[in-house]
């Protein structure tokens, strides 16, 4: 049974930083999966924030977070991370970790699509105050 557990959320002031982590269990190796971060506000659809393709270091980002967020994967710890810098109030949301076993090209084509992912964490709240 694959499980994803997020941590690292919290409250910060605008301009601050947070680092989210997602611990994966049940995977043979997190390196074999397309892994992504999504965020969601109440009443809205989940938005793809960033993803990393399987078997490599190629990453994908939403335009709204490019240059401020960085996704990475620690294969030894089977952990997915999201470093968030220069946070803005509009980054406030529940953040979710997601994963799916697909080829790198399918990851590239659907990294920001909620329906493309099979496994989801429970979410961690990020609140940025102005």
Tab-separated table of C-alpha atoms in Angstrom:
chain	number	residue	atom	x	y	z
A	1	UNK	CA	0.000	0.000	0.000
A	2	UNK	CA	1.500	3.298	-1.113
A	3	UNK	CA	1.311	6.114	1.403
A	4	UNK	CA	2.333	9.745	1.119
A	5	UNK	CA	2.639	11.921	4.207
A	6	UNK	CA	3.306	15.658	3.942
A	7	UNK	CA	4.928	17.840	6.568
A	8	UNK	CA	6.462	21.284	6.894
A	9	UNK	CA	3.465	23.529	6.423
A	10	UNK	CA	2.859	26.518	8.654
A	11	UNK	CA	2.340	30.266	8.836
A	12	UNK	CA	4.863	32.795	7.576
A	13	UNK	CA	4.939	36.429	6.570
A	14	UNK	CA	5.210	37.495	2.958
A	15	UNK	CA	8.772	37.168	1.719
A	16	UNK	CA	9.488	34.251	4.011
A	17	UNK	CA	10.305	30.633	3.244
A	18	UNK	CA	8.955	27.193	3.989
A	19	UNK	CA	10.124	23.721	3.064
A	20	UNK	CA	7.536	21.022	2.532
A	21	UNK	CA	8.411	17.349	2.632
A	22	UNK	CA	6.527	14.273	1.508
A	23	UNK	CA	7.578	10.914	2.907
A	24	UNK	CA	6.701	8.010	0.637
A	25	UNK	CA	6.272	4.430	1.758
A	26	UNK	CA	5.281	1.363	-0.173
A	27	UNK	CA	7.242	2.456	-3.253
A	28	UNK	CA	10.045	0.355	-4.594
A	29	UNK	CA	11.767	3.674	-5.265
A	30	UNK	CA	10.415	7.186	-5.448
A	31	UNK	CA	12.771	7.701	-8.376
A	32	UNK	CA	10.516	5.498	-10.506
A	33	UNK	CA	7.506	7.778	-10.118
A	34	UNK	CA	6.278	11.036	-11.494
A	35	UNK	CA	5.940	13.102	-8.306
A	36	UNK	CA	4.161	16.396	-7.946
A	37	UNK	CA	2.914	19.083	-5.599
A	38	UNK	CA	-0.555	20.548	-5.894
A	39	UNK	CA	-2.368	23.221	-3.900
A	40	UNK	CA	-6.001	23.945	-3.275
A	41	UNK	CA	-8.133	26.695	-1.840
A	42	UNK	CA	-11.591	25.938	-0.406
A	43	UNK	CA	-14.143	25.663	-3.192
A	44	UNK	CA	-11.515	25.620	-5.922
A	45	UNK	CA	-9.850	22.916	-7.977
A	46	UNK	CA	-6.394	21.668	-7.153
A	47	UNK	CA	-3.678	23.508	-9.011
A	48	UNK	CA	-0.457	21.861	-10.140
A	49	UNK	CA	2.491	23.662	-8.568
A	50	UNK	CA	5.546	21.594	-9.475
A	51	UNK	CA	6.571	18.111	-10.524
A	52	UNK	CA	9.642	16.019	-11.139
A	53	UNK	CA	9.808	13.317	-13.729
A	54	UNK	CA	10.756	9.706	-13.044
A	55	UNK	CA	14.334	8.578	-13.438
A	56	UNK	CA	15.779	12.031	-13.804
A	57	UNK	CA	16.012	15.576	-12.553
A	58	UNK	CA	13.797	17.352	-15.062
A	59	UNK	CA	11.312	19.535	-13.222
A	60	UNK	CA	8.148	21.424	-14.121
A	61	UNK	CA	6.643	24.504	-12.502
A	62	UNK	CA	3.525	26.590	-12.695
A	63	UNK	CA	4.257	30.073	-13.997
A	64	UNK	CA	3.082	31.551	-10.703
A	65	UNK	CA	5.882	29.883	-8.734
A	66	UNK	CA	8.787	29.804	-11.203
A	67	UNK	CA	11.931	31.249	-9.703
A	68	UNK	CA	10.533	31.014	-6.166
A	69	UNK	CA	9.811	27.309	-5.606
A	70	UNK	CA	12.105	24.365	-6.137
A	71	UNK	CA	11.065	20.706	-6.181
A	72	UNK	CA	13.580	17.991	-5.392
A	73	UNK	CA	13.706	14.321	-4.587
A	74	UNK	CA	15.836	12.473	-2.047
A	75	UNK	CA	15.936	8.916	-3.327
A	76	UNK	CA	17.863	7.600	-0.324
A	77	UNK	CA	15.152	8.872	2.024
A	78	UNK	CA	12.288	8.256	-0.421
A	79	UNK	CA	11.218	11.841	0.145
A	80	UNK	CA	9.893	14.581	-2.105
A	81	UNK	CA	10.605	18.171	-1.120
A	82	UNK	CA	9.333	21.597	-2.091
A	83	UNK	CA	11.440	24.601	-1.124
A	84	UNK	CA	9.278	27.710	-1.197
A	85	UNK	CA	10.969	31.108	-1.072
A	86	UNK	CA	9.697	34.669	-1.463
A	87	UNK	CA	6.275	33.502	-0.402
A	88	UNK	CA	3.263	35.655	-1.253
A	89	UNK	CA	-0.198	35.808	0.346
A	90	UNK	CA	-1.605	34.240	-2.819
A	91	UNK	CA	0.472	31.122	-2.090
A	92	UNK	CA	-1.818	30.426	0.859
A	93	UNK	CA	-3.460	27.033	0.319
A	94	UNK	CA	-3.519	23.405	1.335
A	95	UNK	CA	-0.577	21.704	-0.339
A	96	UNK	CA	-0.734	18.097	-1.474
A	97	UNK	CA	1.907	15.628	-2.543
A	98	UNK	CA	0.995	13.250	-5.374
A	99	UNK	CA	2.577	10.393	-7.273
A	100	UNK	CA	1.996	8.036	-10.162
A	101	UNK	CA	3.965	5.360	-11.946
A	102	UNK	CA	4.143	6.537	-15.552
A	103	UNK	CA	6.771	7.053	-18.220
A	104	UNK	CA	8.716	10.294	-18.312
A	105	UNK	CA	6.891	11.541	-21.399
A	106	UNK	CA	3.463	11.035	-19.824
A	107	UNK	CA	4.738	12.828	-16.764
A	108	UNK	CA	5.829	15.725	-18.929
A	109	UNK	CA	2.464	15.891	-20.661
A	110	UNK	CA	0.237	15.690	-17.616
A	111	UNK	CA	2.247	16.791	-14.611
A	112	UNK	CA	-0.220	19.504	-13.659
A	113	UNK	CA	-3.364	17.426	-14.138
A	114	UNK	CA	-4.965	16.210	-10.927
A	115	UNK	CA	-6.484	13.158	-12.624
A	116	UNK	CA	-3.088	11.953	-13.821
A	117	UNK	CA	-1.983	11.024	-10.301
A	118	UNK	CA	-2.907	7.875	-8.431
A	119	UNK	CA	-1.539	8.461	-4.951
A	120	UNK	CA	-2.188	11.472	-2.730
A	121	UNK	CA	-1.163	12.666	0.687
A	122	UNK	CA	-3.500	14.212	3.236
A	123	UNK	CA	-2.217	17.744	2.707
A	124	UNK	CA	-0.400	20.358	4.751
A	125	UNK	CA	-1.594	23.938	5.232
A	126	UNK	CA	0.512	26.903	4.161
A	127	UNK	CA	-0.588	30.374	5.245
A	128	UNK	CA	1.233	33.510	4.129
A	129	UNK	CA	0.289	36.802	5.737
A	130	UNK	CA	0.933	40.223	4.272
